[in-house]
């Protein structure tokens, strides 16, 4: 399982203790570059790929917009799978996305071997889908809780550092938002 310490964009309770939960908690991304910056900030893609995909998104705006639509769909699917494990719709969507991710991936030799997900506009989305598979197969979902602050729907693993912006009077994540903004400016 991957554990994270920094939330991505300015969303309440963005740190869920796992990249797939942070993705659910990130809220709506304004556009492809916003999602790309979030992915880079979380470490799902590296800096070189971030710059490459940013330029690619400029050349293929319709495809980049489609990826943002798929981001919203995957966020809903992960939330459904985590909050209602008996409902198979979320699992089916995540499974389809994971199949697409592996269809474009290459297994690289090494000790241990590792997957390279490719260099398509969908690559950050694929990385999130595989993180969701990790979440659903490696974590006891009974340890995932919804924020107790009224109006906050953020999800977090019980043991995770959980900082709700409402709970902390809006002070949560200031340094994290500054780091995210730096990444966002670099690809703008």
PDB file of C-alpha atoms in Angstrom:
ATOM      1  CA  UNK A   1       0.000   0.000   0.000  1.00  0.00           C
ATOM      2  CA  UNK A   2       1.159   3.537  -0.733  1.00  0.00           C
ATOM      3  CA  UNK A   3       0.912   6.006   2.112  1.00  0.00           C
ATOM      4  CA  UNK A   4       0.860   9.724   1.492  1.00  0.00           C
ATOM      5  CA  UNK A   5       1.490  12.674   3.734  1.00  0.00           C
ATOM      6  CA  UNK A   6       0.576  15.662   1.576  1.00  0.00           C
ATOM      7  CA  UNK A   7      -2.819  16.465   0.149  1.00  0.00           C
ATOM      8  CA  UNK A   8      -3.089  17.647  -3.426  1.00  0.00           C
ATOM      9  CA  UNK A   9      -5.176  20.632  -4.434  1.00  0.00           C
ATOM     10  CA  UNK A  10      -7.109  22.772  -2.021  1.00  0.00           C
ATOM     11  CA  UNK A  11      -9.752  20.317  -0.902  1.00  0.00           C
ATOM     12  CA  UNK A  12     -11.059  19.617   2.568  1.00  0.00           C
ATOM     13  CA  UNK A  13      -9.508  16.574   4.223  1.00  0.00           C
ATOM     14  CA  UNK A  14      -7.461  15.930   1.088  1.00  0.00           C
ATOM     15  CA  UNK A  15      -5.108  13.611   2.969  1.00  0.00           C
ATOM     16  CA  UNK A  16      -6.928  10.302   3.221  1.00  0.00           C
ATOM     17  CA  UNK A  17      -3.901   8.147   4.001  1.00  0.00           C
ATOM     18  CA  UNK A  18      -3.860   6.574   0.527  1.00  0.00           C
ATOM     19  CA  UNK A  19      -3.543   8.065  -3.002  1.00  0.00           C
ATOM     20  CA  UNK A  20      -6.935   6.688  -4.078  1.00  0.00           C
ATOM     21  CA  UNK A  21      -8.634   8.334  -1.094  1.00  0.00           C
ATOM     22  CA  UNK A  22      -6.748  11.588  -1.684  1.00  0.00           C
ATOM     23  CA  UNK A  23      -8.061  11.405  -5.268  1.00  0.00           C
ATOM     24  CA  UNK A  24     -11.638  11.065  -4.009  1.00  0.00           C
ATOM     25  CA  UNK A  25     -11.125  13.927  -1.597  1.00  0.00           C
ATOM     26  CA  UNK A  26      -9.550  16.251  -4.170  1.00  0.00           C
ATOM     27  CA  UNK A  27     -12.927  17.311  -5.508  1.00  0.00           C
ATOM     28  CA  UNK A  28     -13.465  18.566  -9.027  1.00  0.00           C
ATOM     29  CA  UNK A  29     -10.415  19.406 -11.081  1.00  0.00           C
ATOM     30  CA  UNK A  30     -10.761  22.604 -13.117  1.00  0.00           C
ATOM     31  CA  UNK A  31      -9.115  21.106 -16.183  1.00  0.00           C
ATOM     32  CA  UNK A  32      -6.515  18.585 -17.345  1.00  0.00           C
ATOM     33  CA  UNK A  33      -3.587  20.689 -16.150  1.00  0.00           C
ATOM     34  CA  UNK A  34      -5.111  20.883 -12.688  1.00  0.00           C
ATOM     35  CA  UNK A  35      -5.361  17.076 -12.565  1.00  0.00           C
ATOM     36  CA  UNK A  36      -1.850  16.779 -13.986  1.00  0.00           C
ATOM     37  CA  UNK A  37      -0.414  19.099 -11.314  1.00  0.00           C
ATOM     38  CA  UNK A  38      -2.238  17.147  -8.598  1.00  0.00           C
ATOM     39  CA  UNK A  39      -0.833  13.859  -9.979  1.00  0.00           C
ATOM     40  CA  UNK A  40       2.703  15.241 -10.019  1.00  0.00           C
ATOM     41  CA  UNK A  41       2.344  16.716  -6.528  1.00  0.00           C
ATOM     42  CA  UNK A  42       1.257  13.336  -5.202  1.00  0.00           C
ATOM     43  CA  UNK A  43       4.149  11.605  -6.992  1.00  0.00           C
ATOM     44  CA  UNK A  44       2.000   9.504  -9.322  1.00  0.00           C
ATOM     45  CA  UNK A  45       3.934  10.825 -12.314  1.00  0.00           C
ATOM     46  CA  UNK A  46       7.394  12.374 -12.554  1.00  0.00           C
ATOM     47  CA  UNK A  47       8.340  15.904 -13.574  1.00  0.00           C
ATOM     48  CA  UNK A  48       9.494  15.001 -17.096  1.00  0.00           C
ATOM     49  CA  UNK A  49       6.231  13.209 -17.856  1.00  0.00           C
ATOM     50  CA  UNK A  50       4.251  16.089 -16.346  1.00  0.00           C
ATOM     51  CA  UNK A  51       5.857  18.567 -18.751  1.00  0.00           C
ATOM     52  CA  UNK A  52       5.456  16.178 -21.691  1.00  0.00           C
ATOM     53  CA  UNK A  53       1.768  15.567 -20.973  1.00  0.00           C
ATOM     54  CA  UNK A  54       1.127  19.269 -20.455  1.00  0.00           C
ATOM     55  CA  UNK A  55       2.402  19.980 -23.975  1.00  0.00           C
ATOM     56  CA  UNK A  56       0.443  17.001 -25.316  1.00  0.00           C
ATOM     57  CA  UNK A  57      -2.738  18.328 -23.702  1.00  0.00           C
ATOM     58  CA  UNK A  58      -2.253  21.622 -25.554  1.00  0.00           C
ATOM     59  CA  UNK A  59      -2.114  19.747 -28.846  1.00  0.00           C
ATOM     60  CA  UNK A  60      -5.069  17.460 -28.038  1.00  0.00           C
ATOM     61  CA  UNK A  61      -7.530  19.553 -26.043  1.00  0.00           C
ATOM     62  CA  UNK A  62     -10.580  17.382 -26.771  1.00  0.00           C
ATOM     63  CA  UNK A  63      -8.795  14.243 -25.577  1.00  0.00           C
ATOM     64  CA  UNK A  64      -7.571  16.069 -22.452  1.00  0.00           C
ATOM     65  CA  UNK A  65     -11.165  17.155 -21.731  1.00  0.00           C
ATOM     66  CA  UNK A  66     -12.279  13.553 -22.104  1.00  0.00           C
ATOM     67  CA  UNK A  67      -9.675  12.497 -19.536  1.00  0.00           C
ATOM     68  CA  UNK A  68     -11.099  15.051 -17.091  1.00  0.00           C
ATOM     69  CA  UNK A  69     -14.545  13.504 -17.623  1.00  0.00           C
ATOM     70  CA  UNK A  70     -13.040  10.075 -16.902  1.00  0.00           C
ATOM     71  CA  UNK A  71     -11.411  11.519 -13.761  1.00  0.00           C
ATOM     72  CA  UNK A  72     -14.845  12.467 -12.428  1.00  0.00           C
ATOM     73  CA  UNK A  73     -16.199   9.030 -13.299  1.00  0.00           C
ATOM     74  CA  UNK A  74     -13.300   7.283 -11.548  1.00  0.00           C
ATOM     75  CA  UNK A  75     -13.657   9.484  -8.454  1.00  0.00           C
ATOM     76  CA  UNK A  76     -17.315   8.457  -8.172  1.00  0.00           C
ATOM     77  CA  UNK A  77     -16.469   4.782  -8.788  1.00  0.00           C
ATOM     78  CA  UNK A  78     -13.804   4.700  -6.063  1.00  0.00           C
ATOM     79  CA  UNK A  79     -16.072   6.478  -3.582  1.00  0.00           C
ATOM     80  CA  UNK A  80     -18.867   3.999  -4.343  1.00  0.00           C
ATOM     81  CA  UNK A  81     -16.565   0.985  -4.007  1.00  0.00           C
ATOM     82  CA  UNK A  82     -15.215   2.223  -0.675  1.00  0.00           C
ATOM     83  CA  UNK A  83     -18.500   3.345   0.878  1.00  0.00           C
ATOM     84  CA  UNK A  84     -20.683   0.504  -0.425  1.00  0.00           C
ATOM     85  CA  UNK A  85     -18.542  -2.577  -1.153  1.00  0.00           C
ATOM     86  CA  UNK A  86     -21.681  -4.586  -1.968  1.00  0.00           C
ATOM     87  CA  UNK A  87     -22.437  -2.358  -4.966  1.00  0.00           C
ATOM     88  CA  UNK A  88     -20.479  -3.796  -7.903  1.00  0.00           C
ATOM     89  CA  UNK A  89     -20.812  -0.763 -10.217  1.00  0.00           C
ATOM     90  CA  UNK A  90     -17.787   1.013  -8.728  1.00  0.00           C
ATOM     91  CA  UNK A  91     -15.703  -2.143  -8.851  1.00  0.00           C
ATOM     92  CA  UNK A  92     -16.628  -2.713 -12.500  1.00  0.00           C
ATOM     93  CA  UNK A  93     -15.551   0.794 -13.520  1.00  0.00           C
ATOM     94  CA  UNK A  94     -12.257   0.485 -11.625  1.00  0.00           C
ATOM     95  CA  UNK A  95     -11.655  -2.935 -13.202  1.00  0.00           C
ATOM     96  CA  UNK A  96     -12.184  -1.541 -16.720  1.00  0.00           C
ATOM     97  CA  UNK A  97      -9.805   1.339 -16.035  1.00  0.00           C
ATOM     98  CA  UNK A  98      -7.163  -1.012 -14.568  1.00  0.00           C
ATOM     99  CA  UNK A  99      -7.428  -3.215 -17.671  1.00  0.00           C
ATOM    100  CA  UNK A 100      -6.819  -0.151 -19.844  1.00  0.00           C
ATOM    101  CA  UNK A 101      -3.855   0.822 -17.681  1.00  0.00           C
ATOM    102  CA  UNK A 102      -2.205  -2.572 -18.011  1.00  0.00           C
ATOM    103  CA  UNK A 103      -2.977  -2.743 -21.741  1.00  0.00           C
ATOM    104  CA  UNK A 104      -0.736   0.312 -22.236  1.00  0.00           C
ATOM    105  CA  UNK A 105       1.885  -0.722 -19.658  1.00  0.00           C
ATOM    106  CA  UNK A 106       5.252  -2.365 -20.099  1.00  0.00           C
ATOM    107  CA  UNK A 107       6.838  -4.579 -17.452  1.00  0.00           C
ATOM    108  CA  UNK A 108      10.443  -3.448 -17.015  1.00  0.00           C
ATOM    109  CA  UNK A 109      13.117  -5.838 -15.751  1.00  0.00           C
ATOM    110  CA  UNK A 110      14.791  -5.190 -12.455  1.00  0.00           C
ATOM    111  CA  UNK A 111      14.868  -6.279  -8.865  1.00  0.00           C
ATOM    112  CA  UNK A 112      12.036  -5.930  -8.367  1.00  0.00           C
ATOM    113  CA  UNK A 113      10.531  -5.544 -11.829  1.00  0.00           C
ATOM    114  CA  UNK A 114       8.223  -2.553 -12.246  1.00  0.00           C
ATOM    115  CA  UNK A 115       5.397  -1.412 -14.457  1.00  0.00           C
ATOM    116  CA  UNK A 116       5.778   1.632 -16.697  1.00  0.00           C
ATOM    117  CA  UNK A 117       2.341   2.958 -17.548  1.00  0.00           C
ATOM    118  CA  UNK A 118       3.205   4.683 -20.799  1.00  0.00           C
ATOM    119  CA  UNK A 119       3.149   8.287 -21.865  1.00  0.00           C
ATOM    120  CA  UNK A 120      -0.463   8.917 -22.904  1.00  0.00           C
ATOM    121  CA  UNK A 121      -2.725  11.683 -21.608  1.00  0.00           C
ATOM    122  CA  UNK A 122      -4.517   8.974 -19.622  1.00  0.00           C
ATOM    123  CA  UNK A 123      -1.361   7.907 -17.759  1.00  0.00           C
ATOM    124  CA  UNK A 124      -2.076   9.840 -14.518  1.00  0.00           C
ATOM    125  CA  UNK A 125      -5.635   8.483 -14.570  1.00  0.00           C
ATOM    126  CA  UNK A 126      -4.287   4.968 -15.005  1.00  0.00           C
ATOM    127  CA  UNK A 127      -1.949   5.487 -12.049  1.00  0.00           C
ATOM    128  CA  UNK A 128      -4.938   6.445  -9.893  1.00  0.00           C
ATOM    129  CA  UNK A 129      -6.928   3.423 -11.115  1.00  0.00           C
ATOM    130  CA  UNK A 130      -4.097   1.108 -10.098  1.00  0.00           C
ATOM    131  CA  UNK A 131      -3.872   2.883  -6.735  1.00  0.00           C
ATOM    132  CA  UNK A 132      -7.599   2.187  -6.347  1.00  0.00           C
ATOM    133  CA  UNK A 133      -6.987  -1.506  -7.049  1.00  0.00           C
ATOM    134  CA  UNK A 134      -4.280  -1.416  -4.388  1.00  0.00           C
ATOM    135  CA  UNK A 135      -6.663   0.254  -1.933  1.00  0.00           C
ATOM    136  CA  UNK A 136      -9.458  -2.254  -2.550  1.00  0.00           C
ATOM    137  CA  UNK A 137      -7.253  -5.350  -2.459  1.00  0.00           C
ATOM    138  CA  UNK A 138      -4.786  -4.437   0.294  1.00  0.00           C
ATOM    139  CA  UNK A 139      -6.797  -2.449   2.820  1.00  0.00           C
ATOM    140  CA  UNK A 140      -9.625  -3.498   5.103  1.00  0.00           C
ATOM    141  CA  UNK A 141     -12.284  -1.028   3.981  1.00  0.00           C
ATOM    142  CA  UNK A 142     -13.833  -1.144   7.434  1.00  0.00           C
ATOM    143  CA  UNK A 143     -10.910   1.085   8.492  1.00  0.00           C
ATOM    144  CA  UNK A 144     -11.961   3.852   6.086  1.00  0.00           C
ATOM    145  CA  UNK A 145     -14.111   6.537   7.672  1.00  0.00           C
ATOM    146  CA  UNK A 146     -15.947   9.591   6.422  1.00  0.00           C
ATOM    147  CA  UNK A 147     -15.046  12.891   8.082  1.00  0.00           C
ATOM    148  CA  UNK A 148     -17.214  13.644  11.103  1.00  0.00           C
ATOM    149  CA  UNK A 149     -17.368  17.374  10.386  1.00  0.00           C
ATOM    150  CA  UNK A 150     -20.825  18.360   9.131  1.00  0.00           C
ATOM    151  CA  UNK A 151     -20.866  18.863   5.378  1.00  0.00           C
ATOM    152  CA  UNK A 152     -17.500  17.191   4.775  1.00  0.00           C
ATOM    153  CA  UNK A 153     -17.587  13.965   2.766  1.00  0.00           C
ATOM    154  CA  UNK A 154     -13.840  13.271   2.808  1.00  0.00           C
ATOM    155  CA  UNK A 155     -12.693   9.686   3.315  1.00  0.00           C
ATOM    156  CA  UNK A 156      -9.643   8.664   5.338  1.00  0.00           C
ATOM    157  CA  UNK A 157      -8.027   5.558   6.750  1.00  0.00           C
ATOM    158  CA  UNK A 158      -8.481   5.508  10.538  1.00  0.00           C
ATOM    159  CA  UNK A 159      -4.746   5.789  11.253  1.00  0.00           C
ATOM    160  CA  UNK A 160      -4.064   8.476   8.636  1.00  0.00           C
ATOM    161  CA  UNK A 161      -3.188  12.012   9.498  1.00  0.00           C
ATOM    162  CA  UNK A 162      -6.615  13.534   8.989  1.00  0.00           C
ATOM    163  CA  UNK A 163      -6.836  17.285   8.819  1.00  0.00           C
ATOM    164  CA  UNK A 164     -10.170  18.778   7.935  1.00  0.00           C
ATOM    165  CA  UNK A 165     -10.110  22.423   6.877  1.00  0.00           C
ATOM    166  CA  UNK A 166     -13.351  23.042   8.786  1.00  0.00           C
ATOM    167  CA  UNK A 167     -12.059  21.285  11.892  1.00  0.00           C
ATOM    168  CA  UNK A 168      -8.871  23.366  11.894  1.00  0.00           C
ATOM    169  CA  UNK A 169     -10.527  26.675  11.129  1.00  0.00           C
ATOM    170  CA  UNK A 170      -9.386  26.684   7.496  1.00  0.00           C
ATOM    171  CA  UNK A 171      -5.654  26.494   8.324  1.00  0.00           C
ATOM    172  CA  UNK A 172      -5.132  22.919   7.109  1.00  0.00           C
ATOM    173  CA  UNK A 173      -2.749  22.258   4.299  1.00  0.00           C
ATOM    174  CA  UNK A 174      -1.375  25.781   3.688  1.00  0.00           C
ATOM    175  CA  UNK A 175       2.149  24.482   2.953  1.00  0.00           C
ATOM    176  CA  UNK A 176       0.696  21.639   0.888  1.00  0.00           C
ATOM    177  CA  UNK A 177      -1.358  24.066  -1.224  1.00  0.00           C
ATOM    178  CA  UNK A 178       1.770  26.195  -1.764  1.00  0.00           C
ATOM    179  CA  UNK A 179       3.699  23.132  -2.999  1.00  0.00           C
ATOM    180  CA  UNK A 180       0.805  22.192  -5.292  1.00  0.00           C
ATOM    181  CA  UNK A 181       0.661  25.740  -6.652  1.00  0.00           C
ATOM    182  CA  UNK A 182       4.374  25.552  -7.498  1.00  0.00           C
ATOM    183  CA  UNK A 183       3.806  22.413  -9.592  1.00  0.00           C
ATOM    184  CA  UNK A 184       0.750  23.968 -11.250  1.00  0.00           C
ATOM    185  CA  UNK A 185       2.727  27.093 -12.218  1.00  0.00           C
ATOM    186  CA  UNK A 186       5.549  24.998 -13.674  1.00  0.00           C
ATOM    187  CA  UNK A 187       3.254  23.349 -16.218  1.00  0.00           C
ATOM    188  CA  UNK A 188       1.120  26.386 -17.019  1.00  0.00           C
TER     189      UNK A 188
END
